[in-house]
Amino acid sequence: MEVAIDNSEFSYLPAQAEALGVPLPRVERLTLPLADGRTLSALRFGSEAPRVTLLHGAGLNAHTWDTTTLALQQPLLAIDLAGHGDSSWRDDVDYTPRTLARDVAAAIEAWTTQPQLVVGQSLGGLTGAALAASRPDLVSEVIIIDITPGIDVTAGPAALREFYAGPTDFASRDELVDKAISLGFGGTRPETERGVFLNTRVRADGRVEWKHHFAHLAAQALAAHDPGSATAPSVLHETGWDDLAAVTAPITLVRAARGFVSEEDAAELQLRVPTAHLVVLDATHNVQETAPVALAGLIESATPARRI
């Protein structure tokens, strides 16, 4: 295990902490070599062993949780899923939840000392369910944010498809900020600018490109969300419900009132998983960015009182 020394990515945190009126915790970037030669990257907040692990959605990275983490003030781990942030891209372009969950399991084994409250948004939520189903020893509870395996692809995910459609490089970051805001992603403009900065890089030719592999595979990856037909369900639809049914840990579904999961989607999850608890927050799909304090309160209610 290595700790990265370039902390320029943390330059936004002091102002964020000041705005929330909270102390700035210790934060460091971790890198874990994997057996197949890839590396997995994560942010660790606090100096004590984490009990909370955060998994971002498709096309995002660990920094999407920064404001929620500052509001929460608890030691935790925020992982860059494979193909995102500073984690390696996969040559086989397999970014399905069960595959991603194997990396997360390796990270939890390496960087934590106890079962985790796993909080996953969108793709991260399905990955959290896959992890809890396959490695119940690593998960104490699962909070799934604004996703279900049967989500209607004509609604929210269509916006994701539109967001990543077209070119994968741009003249400026402002182009991406404008596009994100127009499609309902992010919060205020400064918050969206921060998110775009942390999720992009400037090439040698001056063009701006996404750091994540997902931008180059959007149509393929989002097609996996299609539930298909009753006689031929899609792979993600089928495995997602199987994973949720196999989870023995407590499950909470957070539905964003202005997000992707409809009331019907939430009702289907509760019908299939009767023990699941439902919470509705006034937020867009990226709840961790548009309702971070409310989300932090929900996470805190599920964890012991232990501060950074």
PDB file of C-alpha atoms in Angstrom:
ATOM      1  CA  MET A   1       0.000   0.000   0.000  1.00  0.00           C
ATOM      2  CA  GLU A   2       1.272   3.462  -0.910  1.00  0.00           C
ATOM      3  CA  VAL A   3       0.152   6.954   0.056  1.00  0.00           C
ATOM      4  CA  ALA A   4       0.234   9.449  -2.795  1.00  0.00           C
ATOM      5  CA  ILE A   5       2.131  12.674  -2.096  1.00  0.00           C
ATOM      6  CA  ASP A   6       0.434  15.030  -4.559  1.00  0.00           C
ATOM      7  CA  ASN A   7      -2.218  16.807  -2.490  1.00  0.00           C
ATOM      8  CA  SER A   8      -3.205  19.481  -5.021  1.00  0.00           C
ATOM      9  CA  GLU A   9      -6.533  17.707  -5.463  1.00  0.00           C
ATOM     10  CA  PHE A  10      -7.407  18.694  -1.892  1.00  0.00           C
ATOM     11  CA  SER A  11      -7.208  22.436  -2.534  1.00  0.00           C
ATOM     12  CA  TYR A  12     -10.998  22.845  -2.433  1.00  0.00           C
ATOM     13  CA  LEU A  13     -11.464  21.212   0.961  1.00  0.00           C
ATOM     14  CA  PRO A  14     -10.531  24.128   3.289  1.00  0.00           C
ATOM     15  CA  ALA A  15     -13.155  26.427   1.757  1.00  0.00           C
ATOM     16  CA  GLN A  16     -15.740  23.643   1.812  1.00  0.00           C
ATOM     17  CA  ALA A  17     -15.049  22.937   5.487  1.00  0.00           C
ATOM     18  CA  GLU A  18     -15.230  26.636   6.320  1.00  0.00           C
ATOM     19  CA  ALA A  19     -18.576  26.982   4.535  1.00  0.00           C
ATOM     20  CA  LEU A  20     -19.958  24.080   6.583  1.00  0.00           C
ATOM     21  CA  GLY A  21     -18.450  25.404   9.815  1.00  0.00           C
ATOM     22  CA  VAL A  22     -16.584  22.155  10.496  1.00  0.00           C
ATOM     23  CA  PRO A  23     -12.920  21.323  11.100  1.00  0.00           C
ATOM     24  CA  LEU A  24     -10.838  20.082   8.202  1.00  0.00           C
ATOM     25  CA  PRO A  25      -9.994  16.405   8.735  1.00  0.00           C
ATOM     26  CA  ARG A  26      -6.854  14.602   7.746  1.00  0.00           C
ATOM     27  CA  VAL A  27      -7.196  13.254   4.206  1.00  0.00           C
ATOM     28  CA  GLU A  28      -4.829  11.205   2.079  1.00  0.00           C
ATOM     29  CA  ARG A  29      -4.853   9.336  -1.198  1.00  0.00           C
ATOM     30  CA  LEU A  30      -4.209   5.612  -1.064  1.00  0.00           C
ATOM     31  CA  THR A  31      -3.099   3.288  -3.854  1.00  0.00           C
ATOM     32  CA  LEU A  32      -3.539  -0.481  -3.766  1.00  0.00           C
ATOM     33  CA  PRO A  33      -1.753  -2.748  -6.276  1.00  0.00           C
ATOM     34  CA  LEU A  34      -4.111  -5.489  -7.505  1.00  0.00           C
ATOM     35  CA  ALA A  35      -3.229  -9.034  -8.503  1.00  0.00           C
ATOM     36  CA  ASP A  36      -3.818  -8.429 -12.224  1.00  0.00           C
ATOM     37  CA  GLY A  37      -1.423  -5.478 -12.386  1.00  0.00           C
ATOM     38  CA  ARG A  38      -4.019  -2.719 -12.066  1.00  0.00           C
ATOM     39  CA  THR A  39      -4.126  -0.301  -9.168  1.00  0.00           C
ATOM     40  CA  LEU A  40      -7.095   0.843  -7.113  1.00  0.00           C
ATOM     41  CA  SER A  41      -7.147   4.347  -5.661  1.00  0.00           C
ATOM     42  CA  ALA A  42      -9.112   5.846  -2.783  1.00  0.00           C
ATOM     43  CA  LEU A  43      -9.343   8.744  -0.366  1.00  0.00           C
ATOM     44  CA  ARG A  44      -9.132   8.099   3.360  1.00  0.00           C
ATOM     45  CA  PHE A  45     -10.588  10.733   5.662  1.00  0.00           C
ATOM     46  CA  GLY A  46      -9.665  10.810   9.344  1.00  0.00           C
ATOM     47  CA  SER A  47      -6.917   9.118  11.317  1.00  0.00           C
ATOM     48  CA  GLU A  48      -8.899   6.169  12.721  1.00  0.00           C
ATOM     49  CA  ALA A  49      -9.877   2.969  10.917  1.00  0.00           C
ATOM     50  CA  PRO A  50     -12.880   3.596   8.631  1.00  0.00           C
ATOM     51  CA  ARG A  51     -16.261   2.036   9.302  1.00  0.00           C
ATOM     52  CA  VAL A  52     -17.913   3.714   6.292  1.00  0.00           C
ATOM     53  CA  THR A  53     -16.992   3.030   2.654  1.00  0.00           C
ATOM     54  CA  LEU A  54     -18.361   5.258  -0.106  1.00  0.00           C
ATOM     55  CA  LEU A  55     -18.834   4.137  -3.727  1.00  0.00           C
ATOM     56  CA  HIS A  56     -19.542   6.749  -6.411  1.00  0.00           C
ATOM     57  CA  GLY A  57     -21.704   6.494  -9.523  1.00  0.00           C
ATOM     58  CA  ALA A  58     -20.674   5.979 -13.140  1.00  0.00           C
ATOM     59  CA  GLY A  59     -18.583   8.812 -14.528  1.00  0.00           C
ATOM     60  CA  LEU A  60     -17.794  10.248 -11.083  1.00  0.00           C
ATOM     61  CA  ASN A  61     -14.948   9.687  -8.622  1.00  0.00           C
ATOM     62  CA  ALA A  62     -14.219   9.663  -4.897  1.00  0.00           C
ATOM     63  CA  HIS A  63     -14.257  13.466  -4.670  1.00  0.00           C
ATOM     64  CA  THR A  64     -17.999  13.525  -5.362  1.00  0.00           C
ATOM     65  CA  TRP A  65     -18.338  12.677  -1.644  1.00  0.00           C
ATOM     66  CA  ASP A  66     -16.167  15.537  -0.315  1.00  0.00           C
ATOM     67  CA  THR A  67     -18.955  17.765   1.024  1.00  0.00           C
ATOM     68  CA  THR A  68     -20.903  14.836   2.472  1.00  0.00           C
ATOM     69  CA  THR A  69     -17.728  13.573   4.145  1.00  0.00           C
ATOM     70  CA  LEU A  70     -16.931  16.961   5.672  1.00  0.00           C
ATOM     71  CA  ALA A  71     -20.489  17.237   7.001  1.00  0.00           C
ATOM     72  CA  LEU A  72     -20.321  13.707   8.398  1.00  0.00           C
ATOM     73  CA  GLN A  73     -17.015  14.172  10.241  1.00  0.00           C
ATOM     74  CA  GLN A  74     -16.353  10.443  10.578  1.00  0.00           C
ATOM     75  CA  PRO A  75     -13.371   8.344   9.478  1.00  0.00           C
ATOM     76  CA  LEU A  76     -14.180   6.785   6.122  1.00  0.00           C
ATOM     77  CA  LEU A  77     -12.942   5.465   2.827  1.00  0.00           C
ATOM     78  CA  ALA A  78     -14.064   6.879  -0.549  1.00  0.00           C
ATOM     79  CA  ILE A  79     -13.025   4.588  -3.395  1.00  0.00           C
ATOM     80  CA  ASP A  80     -12.374   5.392  -7.044  1.00  0.00           C
ATOM     81  CA  LEU A  81     -14.070   2.479  -8.806  1.00  0.00           C
ATOM     82  CA  ALA A  82     -12.112   0.792 -11.592  1.00  0.00           C
ATOM     83  CA  GLY A  83     -11.952   2.990 -14.681  1.00  0.00           C
ATOM     84  CA  HIS A  84     -12.664   6.139 -12.685  1.00  0.00           C
ATOM     85  CA  GLY A  85     -10.636   8.795 -10.894  1.00  0.00           C
ATOM     86  CA  ASP A  86      -7.096   7.610 -10.241  1.00  0.00           C
ATOM     87  CA  SER A  87      -7.910   3.881 -10.480  1.00  0.00           C
ATOM     88  CA  SER A  88      -6.742   1.889 -13.512  1.00  0.00           C
ATOM     89  CA  TRP A  89      -8.969   1.341 -16.528  1.00  0.00           C
ATOM     90  CA  ARG A  90      -9.910  -2.262 -17.300  1.00  0.00           C
ATOM     91  CA  ASP A  91      -8.694  -3.721 -20.605  1.00  0.00           C
ATOM     92  CA  ASP A  92     -11.850  -5.839 -20.806  1.00  0.00           C
ATOM     93  CA  VAL A  93     -14.030  -2.731 -20.175  1.00  0.00           C
ATOM     94  CA  ASP A  94     -16.077  -4.763 -17.693  1.00  0.00           C
ATOM     95  CA  TYR A  95     -17.529  -2.219 -15.276  1.00  0.00           C
ATOM     96  CA  THR A  96     -20.496  -4.254 -14.100  1.00  0.00           C
ATOM     97  CA  PRO A  97     -21.276  -4.296 -10.365  1.00  0.00           C
ATOM     98  CA  ARG A  98     -20.112  -7.834  -9.620  1.00  0.00           C
ATOM     99  CA  THR A  99     -16.747  -7.178 -11.255  1.00  0.00           C
ATOM    100  CA  LEU A 100     -16.317  -3.834  -9.505  1.00  0.00           C
ATOM    101  CA  ALA A 101     -17.270  -5.419  -6.185  1.00  0.00           C
ATOM    102  CA  ARG A 102     -14.217  -7.671  -6.276  1.00  0.00           C
ATOM    103  CA  ASP A 103     -11.922  -4.628  -6.270  1.00  0.00           C
ATOM    104  CA  VAL A 104     -13.925  -3.044  -3.452  1.00  0.00           C
ATOM    105  CA  ALA A 105     -13.581  -6.221  -1.402  1.00  0.00           C
ATOM    106  CA  ALA A 106      -9.793  -6.089  -1.843  1.00  0.00           C
ATOM    107  CA  ALA A 107      -9.775  -2.451  -0.728  1.00  0.00           C
ATOM    108  CA  ILE A 108     -11.860  -3.102   2.371  1.00  0.00           C
ATOM    109  CA  GLU A 109      -9.620  -6.001   3.328  1.00  0.00           C
ATOM    110  CA  ALA A 110      -6.513  -3.836   2.877  1.00  0.00           C
ATOM    111  CA  TRP A 111      -7.663  -0.545   4.351  1.00  0.00           C
ATOM    112  CA  THR A 112     -10.238  -1.312   7.051  1.00  0.00           C
ATOM    113  CA  THR A 113     -10.427  -3.448  10.158  1.00  0.00           C
ATOM    114  CA  GLN A 114     -14.150  -4.147  10.511  1.00  0.00           C
ATOM    115  CA  PRO A 115     -17.324  -4.663   8.447  1.00  0.00           C
ATOM    116  CA  GLN A 116     -18.301  -1.490   6.635  1.00  0.00           C
ATOM    117  CA  LEU A 117     -21.432   0.569   6.251  1.00  0.00           C
ATOM    118  CA  VAL A 118     -21.301   0.684   2.445  1.00  0.00           C
ATOM    119  CA  VAL A 119     -22.922   3.733   0.852  1.00  0.00           C
ATOM    120  CA  GLY A 120     -23.201   3.539  -2.925  1.00  0.00           C
ATOM    121  CA  GLN A 121     -24.726   6.009  -5.360  1.00  0.00           C
ATOM    122  CA  SER A 122     -26.076   4.833  -8.731  1.00  0.00           C
ATOM    123  CA  LEU A 123     -23.567   2.308 -10.139  1.00  0.00           C
ATOM    124  CA  GLY A 124     -21.897   2.377  -6.728  1.00  0.00           C
ATOM    125  CA  GLY A 125     -25.177   1.335  -5.126  1.00  0.00           C
ATOM    126  CA  LEU A 126     -25.499  -1.747  -7.313  1.00  0.00           C
ATOM    127  CA  THR A 127     -21.828  -2.483  -6.646  1.00  0.00           C
ATOM    128  CA  GLY A 128     -22.473  -2.221  -2.913  1.00  0.00           C
ATOM    129  CA  ALA A 129     -25.318  -4.716  -3.216  1.00  0.00           C
ATOM    130  CA  ALA A 130     -23.104  -7.099  -5.198  1.00  0.00           C
ATOM    131  CA  LEU A 131     -20.408  -6.777  -2.533  1.00  0.00           C
ATOM    132  CA  ALA A 132     -22.834  -7.394   0.337  1.00  0.00           C
ATOM    133  CA  ALA A 133     -24.227 -10.457  -1.448  1.00  0.00           C
ATOM    134  CA  SER A 134     -20.840 -12.015  -2.216  1.00  0.00           C
ATOM    135  CA  ARG A 135     -18.876 -10.910   0.867  1.00  0.00           C
ATOM    136  CA  PRO A 136     -21.304 -10.492   3.770  1.00  0.00           C
ATOM    137  CA  ASP A 137     -18.356 -10.617   6.160  1.00  0.00           C
ATOM    138  CA  LEU A 138     -17.206  -7.217   4.877  1.00  0.00           C
ATOM    139  CA  VAL A 139     -20.536  -5.342   5.034  1.00  0.00           C
ATOM    140  CA  SER A 140     -22.566  -4.337   8.089  1.00  0.00           C
ATOM    141  CA  GLU A 141     -25.214  -2.298   6.245  1.00  0.00           C
ATOM    142  CA  VAL A 142     -25.930  -0.992   2.738  1.00  0.00           C
ATOM    143  CA  ILE A 143     -27.303   2.409   1.734  1.00  0.00           C
ATOM    144  CA  ILE A 144     -28.228   2.507  -1.973  1.00  0.00           C
ATOM    145  CA  ILE A 145     -28.670   5.958  -3.464  1.00  0.00           C
ATOM    146  CA  ASP A 146     -31.092   6.601  -6.332  1.00  0.00           C
ATOM    147  CA  ILE A 147     -30.749   3.363  -8.266  1.00  0.00           C
ATOM    148  CA  THR A 148     -32.561   0.053  -8.655  1.00  0.00           C
ATOM    149  CA  PRO A 149     -31.802  -2.802 -11.072  1.00  0.00           C
ATOM    150  CA  GLY A 150     -35.080  -2.185 -12.889  1.00  0.00           C
ATOM    151  CA  ILE A 151     -34.748   1.547 -13.377  1.00  0.00           C
ATOM    152  CA  ASP A 152     -36.590   3.011 -16.375  1.00  0.00           C
ATOM    153  CA  VAL A 153     -33.989   3.825 -19.037  1.00  0.00           C
ATOM    154  CA  THR A 154     -36.294   6.338 -20.728  1.00  0.00           C
ATOM    155  CA  ALA A 155     -35.969   8.694 -17.748  1.00  0.00           C
ATOM    156  CA  GLY A 156     -32.796   9.500 -15.797  1.00  0.00           C
ATOM    157  CA  PRO A 157     -30.265   7.244 -17.509  1.00  0.00           C
ATOM    158  CA  ALA A 158     -31.253   8.794 -20.820  1.00  0.00           C
ATOM    159  CA  ALA A 159     -29.897  12.066 -19.423  1.00  0.00           C
ATOM    160  CA  LEU A 160     -26.658  10.281 -18.569  1.00  0.00           C
ATOM    161  CA  ARG A 161     -26.474   8.976 -22.108  1.00  0.00           C
ATOM    162  CA  GLU A 162     -27.001  12.486 -23.462  1.00  0.00           C
ATOM    163  CA  PHE A 163     -24.421  13.904 -21.049  1.00  0.00           C
ATOM    164  CA  TYR A 164     -21.676  11.597 -22.325  1.00  0.00           C
ATOM    165  CA  ALA A 165     -22.757  11.489 -25.953  1.00  0.00           C
ATOM    166  CA  GLY A 166     -20.630  13.148 -28.592  1.00  0.00           C
ATOM    167  CA  PRO A 167     -16.973  14.144 -28.298  1.00  0.00           C
ATOM    168  CA  THR A 168     -14.808  13.001 -25.394  1.00  0.00           C
ATOM    169  CA  ASP A 169     -12.585  16.082 -25.418  1.00  0.00           C
ATOM    170  CA  PHE A 170     -13.459  19.764 -25.159  1.00  0.00           C
ATOM    171  CA  ALA A 171     -11.991  23.232 -25.620  1.00  0.00           C
ATOM    172  CA  SER A 172     -12.530  24.169 -21.971  1.00  0.00           C
ATOM    173  CA  ARG A 173     -13.916  22.938 -18.685  1.00  0.00           C
ATOM    174  CA  ASP A 174     -16.595  25.628 -18.905  1.00  0.00           C
ATOM    175  CA  GLU A 175     -18.182  23.686 -21.779  1.00  0.00           C
ATOM    176  CA  LEU A 176     -18.599  20.678 -19.510  1.00  0.00           C
ATOM    177  CA  VAL A 177     -19.913  22.760 -16.622  1.00  0.00           C
ATOM    178  CA  ASP A 178     -22.590  24.313 -18.837  1.00  0.00           C
ATOM    179  CA  LYS A 179     -23.610  20.895 -20.165  1.00  0.00           C
ATOM    180  CA  ALA A 180     -23.795  19.338 -16.704  1.00  0.00           C
ATOM    181  CA  ILE A 181     -25.974  22.133 -15.335  1.00  0.00           C
ATOM    182  CA  SER A 182     -28.290  22.085 -18.366  1.00  0.00           C
ATOM    183  CA  LEU A 183     -28.970  18.369 -17.826  1.00  0.00           C
ATOM    184  CA  GLY A 184     -29.571  18.663 -14.089  1.00  0.00           C
ATOM    185  CA  PHE A 185     -26.295  17.302 -12.746  1.00  0.00           C
ATOM    186  CA  GLY A 186     -24.380  18.888  -9.894  1.00  0.00           C
ATOM    187  CA  GLY A 187     -25.513  21.702  -7.613  1.00  0.00           C
ATOM    188  CA  THR A 188     -24.472  25.360  -7.828  1.00  0.00           C
ATOM    189  CA  ARG A 189     -22.117  26.489 -10.541  1.00  0.00           C
ATOM    190  CA  PRO A 190     -19.085  26.651  -8.196  1.00  0.00           C
ATOM    191  CA  GLU A 191     -19.859  23.116  -7.001  1.00  0.00           C
ATOM    192  CA  THR A 192     -20.197  21.872 -10.571  1.00  0.00           C
ATOM    193  CA  GLU A 193     -16.958  23.619 -11.554  1.00  0.00           C
ATOM    194  CA  ARG A 194     -15.191  21.822  -8.709  1.00  0.00           C
ATOM    195  CA  GLY A 195     -16.624  18.473  -9.795  1.00  0.00           C
ATOM    196  CA  VAL A 196     -15.584  18.984 -13.407  1.00  0.00           C
ATOM    197  CA  PHE A 197     -12.077  20.087 -12.389  1.00  0.00           C
ATOM    198  CA  LEU A 198     -11.571  16.989 -10.260  1.00  0.00           C
ATOM    199  CA  ASN A 199     -12.923  14.677 -12.973  1.00  0.00           C
ATOM    200  CA  THR A 200     -10.973  15.978 -15.976  1.00  0.00           C
ATOM    201  CA  ARG A 201      -7.416  16.574 -17.134  1.00  0.00           C
ATOM    202  CA  VAL A 202      -5.808  18.888 -19.687  1.00  0.00           C
ATOM    203  CA  ARG A 203      -3.940  17.102 -22.464  1.00  0.00           C
ATOM    204  CA  ALA A 204      -0.663  18.271 -23.977  1.00  0.00           C
ATOM    205  CA  ASP A 205      -2.612  19.817 -26.881  1.00  0.00           C
ATOM    206  CA  GLY A 206      -4.655  21.944 -24.475  1.00  0.00           C
ATOM    207  CA  ARG A 207      -7.890  20.012 -24.942  1.00  0.00           C
ATOM    208  CA  VAL A 208      -9.801  18.903 -21.837  1.00  0.00           C
ATOM    209  CA  GLU A 209     -10.810  15.251 -21.477  1.00  0.00           C
ATOM    210  CA  TRP A 210     -12.574  13.134 -18.854  1.00  0.00           C
ATOM    211  CA  LYS A 211     -10.320  11.125 -16.547  1.00  0.00           C
ATOM    212  CA  HIS A 212     -12.738   8.199 -16.488  1.00  0.00           C
ATOM    213  CA  HIS A 213     -13.002   5.389 -19.022  1.00  0.00           C
ATOM    214  CA  PHE A 214     -16.800   5.523 -18.799  1.00  0.00           C
ATOM    215  CA  ALA A 215     -16.960   8.595 -21.051  1.00  0.00           C
ATOM    216  CA  HIS A 216     -15.619   6.485 -23.899  1.00  0.00           C
ATOM    217  CA  LEU A 217     -18.031   3.626 -23.223  1.00  0.00           C
ATOM    218  CA  ALA A 218     -21.204   5.442 -22.220  1.00  0.00           C
ATOM    219  CA  ALA A 219     -23.605   3.897 -24.703  1.00  0.00           C
ATOM    220  CA  GLN A 220     -22.327   0.385 -24.013  1.00  0.00           C
ATOM    221  CA  ALA A 221     -22.325   0.748 -20.257  1.00  0.00           C
ATOM    222  CA  LEU A 222     -25.719   2.434 -20.020  1.00  0.00           C
ATOM    223  CA  ALA A 223     -27.296  -0.205 -22.246  1.00  0.00           C
ATOM    224  CA  ALA A 224     -26.687  -2.616 -19.394  1.00  0.00           C
ATOM    225  CA  HIS A 225     -29.278  -0.697 -17.344  1.00  0.00           C
ATOM    226  CA  ASP A 226     -32.024  -1.664 -19.792  1.00  0.00           C
ATOM    227  CA  PRO A 227     -34.251  -4.211 -18.022  1.00  0.00           C
ATOM    228  CA  GLY A 228     -35.008  -5.867 -21.363  1.00  0.00           C
ATOM    229  CA  SER A 229     -38.181  -7.890 -21.759  1.00  0.00           C
ATOM    230  CA  ALA A 230     -39.894 -10.250 -19.357  1.00  0.00           C
ATOM    231  CA  THR A 231     -38.608 -13.223 -21.327  1.00  0.00           C
ATOM    232  CA  ALA A 232     -35.114 -11.806 -21.904  1.00  0.00           C
ATOM    233  CA  PRO A 233     -34.050  -9.514 -19.058  1.00  0.00           C
ATOM    234  CA  SER A 234     -30.741  -7.690 -19.374  1.00  0.00           C
ATOM    235  CA  VAL A 235     -27.737  -8.986 -17.454  1.00  0.00           C
ATOM    236  CA  LEU A 236     -27.647  -6.078 -15.010  1.00  0.00           C
ATOM    237  CA  HIS A 237     -31.382  -6.266 -14.368  1.00  0.00           C
ATOM    238  CA  GLU A 238     -31.209  -9.967 -13.555  1.00  0.00           C
ATOM    239  CA  THR A 239     -28.016  -9.992 -11.477  1.00  0.00           C
ATOM    240  CA  GLY A 240     -28.958  -6.805  -9.648  1.00  0.00           C
ATOM    241  CA  TRP A 241     -32.173  -8.250  -8.242  1.00  0.00           C
ATOM    242  CA  ASP A 242     -30.399 -11.512  -7.432  1.00  0.00           C
ATOM    243  CA  ASP A 243     -27.747  -9.611  -5.504  1.00  0.00           C
ATOM    244  CA  LEU A 244     -30.285  -7.587  -3.545  1.00  0.00           C
ATOM    245  CA  ALA A 245     -32.228 -10.740  -2.661  1.00  0.00           C
ATOM    246  CA  ALA A 246     -29.041 -12.325  -1.341  1.00  0.00           C
ATOM    247  CA  VAL A 247     -28.055  -9.421   0.920  1.00  0.00           C
ATOM    248  CA  THR A 248     -28.470 -10.252   4.613  1.00  0.00           C
ATOM    249  CA  ALA A 249     -27.342  -6.860   5.925  1.00  0.00           C
ATOM    250  CA  PRO A 250     -29.883  -4.060   6.436  1.00  0.00           C
ATOM    251  CA  ILE A 251     -30.660  -2.169   3.215  1.00  0.00           C
ATOM    252  CA  THR A 252     -31.794   1.445   2.842  1.00  0.00           C
ATOM    253  CA  LEU A 253     -32.837   2.891  -0.516  1.00  0.00           C
ATOM    254  CA  VAL A 254     -32.473   6.650  -0.810  1.00  0.00           C
ATOM    255  CA  ARG A 255     -34.737   7.975  -3.550  1.00  0.00           C
ATOM    256  CA  ALA A 256     -33.917  11.452  -4.846  1.00  0.00           C
ATOM    257  CA  ALA A 257     -37.167  13.359  -5.306  1.00  0.00           C
ATOM    258  CA  ARG A 258     -35.714  14.909  -8.483  1.00  0.00           C
ATOM    259  CA  GLY A 259     -33.587  11.938  -9.429  1.00  0.00           C
ATOM    260  CA  PHE A 260     -33.804   8.788 -11.514  1.00  0.00           C
ATOM    261  CA  VAL A 261     -35.717   6.389  -9.260  1.00  0.00           C
ATOM    262  CA  SER A 262     -39.485   6.805  -9.606  1.00  0.00           C
ATOM    263  CA  GLU A 263     -42.050   5.926  -6.956  1.00  0.00           C
ATOM    264  CA  GLU A 264     -42.836   2.817  -9.001  1.00  0.00           C
ATOM    265  CA  ASP A 265     -39.150   1.814  -9.067  1.00  0.00           C
ATOM    266  CA  ALA A 266     -38.915   2.226  -5.301  1.00  0.00           C
ATOM    267  CA  ALA A 267     -42.117   0.237  -4.789  1.00  0.00           C
ATOM    268  CA  GLU A 268     -40.725  -2.597  -6.892  1.00  0.00           C
ATOM    269  CA  LEU A 269     -37.590  -2.752  -4.758  1.00  0.00           C
ATOM    270  CA  GLN A 270     -39.638  -2.815  -1.554  1.00  0.00           C
ATOM    271  CA  LEU A 271     -41.837  -5.569  -3.007  1.00  0.00           C
ATOM    272  CA  ARG A 272     -38.814  -7.661  -3.944  1.00  0.00           C
ATOM    273  CA  VAL A 273     -36.880  -6.820  -0.769  1.00  0.00           C
ATOM    274  CA  PRO A 274     -39.569  -6.348   1.923  1.00  0.00           C
ATOM    275  CA  THR A 275     -37.046  -5.582   4.660  1.00  0.00           C
ATOM    276  CA  ALA A 276     -35.566  -2.620   2.758  1.00  0.00           C
ATOM    277  CA  HIS A 277     -36.089   0.823   4.277  1.00  0.00           C
ATOM    278  CA  LEU A 278     -37.003   3.750   1.986  1.00  0.00           C
ATOM    279  CA  VAL A 279     -35.941   7.362   2.505  1.00  0.00           C
ATOM    280  CA  VAL A 280     -36.810  10.208   0.130  1.00  0.00           C
ATOM    281  CA  LEU A 281     -34.536  13.260   0.005  1.00  0.00           C
ATOM    282  CA  ASP A 282     -35.108  16.508  -1.881  1.00  0.00           C
ATOM    283  CA  ALA A 283     -32.191  16.180  -4.281  1.00  0.00           C
ATOM    284  CA  THR A 284     -31.167  15.371  -7.837  1.00  0.00           C
ATOM    285  CA  HIS A 285     -29.579  12.039  -8.793  1.00  0.00           C
ATOM    286  CA  ASN A 286     -26.178  13.017  -7.339  1.00  0.00           C
ATOM    287  CA  VAL A 287     -27.595  13.257  -3.816  1.00  0.00           C
ATOM    288  CA  GLN A 288     -24.123  13.486  -2.278  1.00  0.00           C
ATOM    289  CA  GLU A 289     -23.652  16.790  -4.115  1.00  0.00           C
ATOM    290  CA  THR A 290     -27.131  18.353  -3.967  1.00  0.00           C
ATOM    291  CA  ALA A 291     -28.187  17.265  -0.448  1.00  0.00           C
ATOM    292  CA  PRO A 292     -24.869  16.447   1.278  1.00  0.00           C
ATOM    293  CA  VAL A 293     -25.834  17.540   4.788  1.00  0.00           C
ATOM    294  CA  ALA A 294     -29.096  15.589   4.758  1.00  0.00           C
ATOM    295  CA  LEU A 295     -27.283  12.538   3.409  1.00  0.00           C
ATOM    296  CA  ALA A 296     -24.570  12.879   6.053  1.00  0.00           C
ATOM    297  CA  GLY A 297     -27.278  12.906   8.724  1.00  0.00           C
ATOM    298  CA  LEU A 298     -28.746   9.710   7.314  1.00  0.00           C
ATOM    299  CA  ILE A 299     -25.338   8.000   7.287  1.00  0.00           C
ATOM    300  CA  GLU A 300     -24.578   9.214  10.794  1.00  0.00           C
ATOM    301  CA  SER A 301     -27.820   7.729  12.092  1.00  0.00           C
ATOM    302  CA  ALA A 302     -26.587   4.332  10.897  1.00  0.00           C
ATOM    303  CA  THR A 303     -23.126   4.586  12.491  1.00  0.00           C
ATOM    304  CA  PRO A 304     -21.854   4.847  16.077  1.00  0.00           C
ATOM    305  CA  ALA A 305     -20.998   8.326  17.335  1.00  0.00           C
ATOM    306  CA  ARG A 306     -17.340   8.415  16.426  1.00  0.00           C
ATOM    307  CA  ARG A 307     -15.854  11.608  15.087  1.00  0.00           C
ATOM    308  CA  ILE A 308     -12.780  12.345  13.008  1.00  0.00           C
TER     309      ILE A 308
END
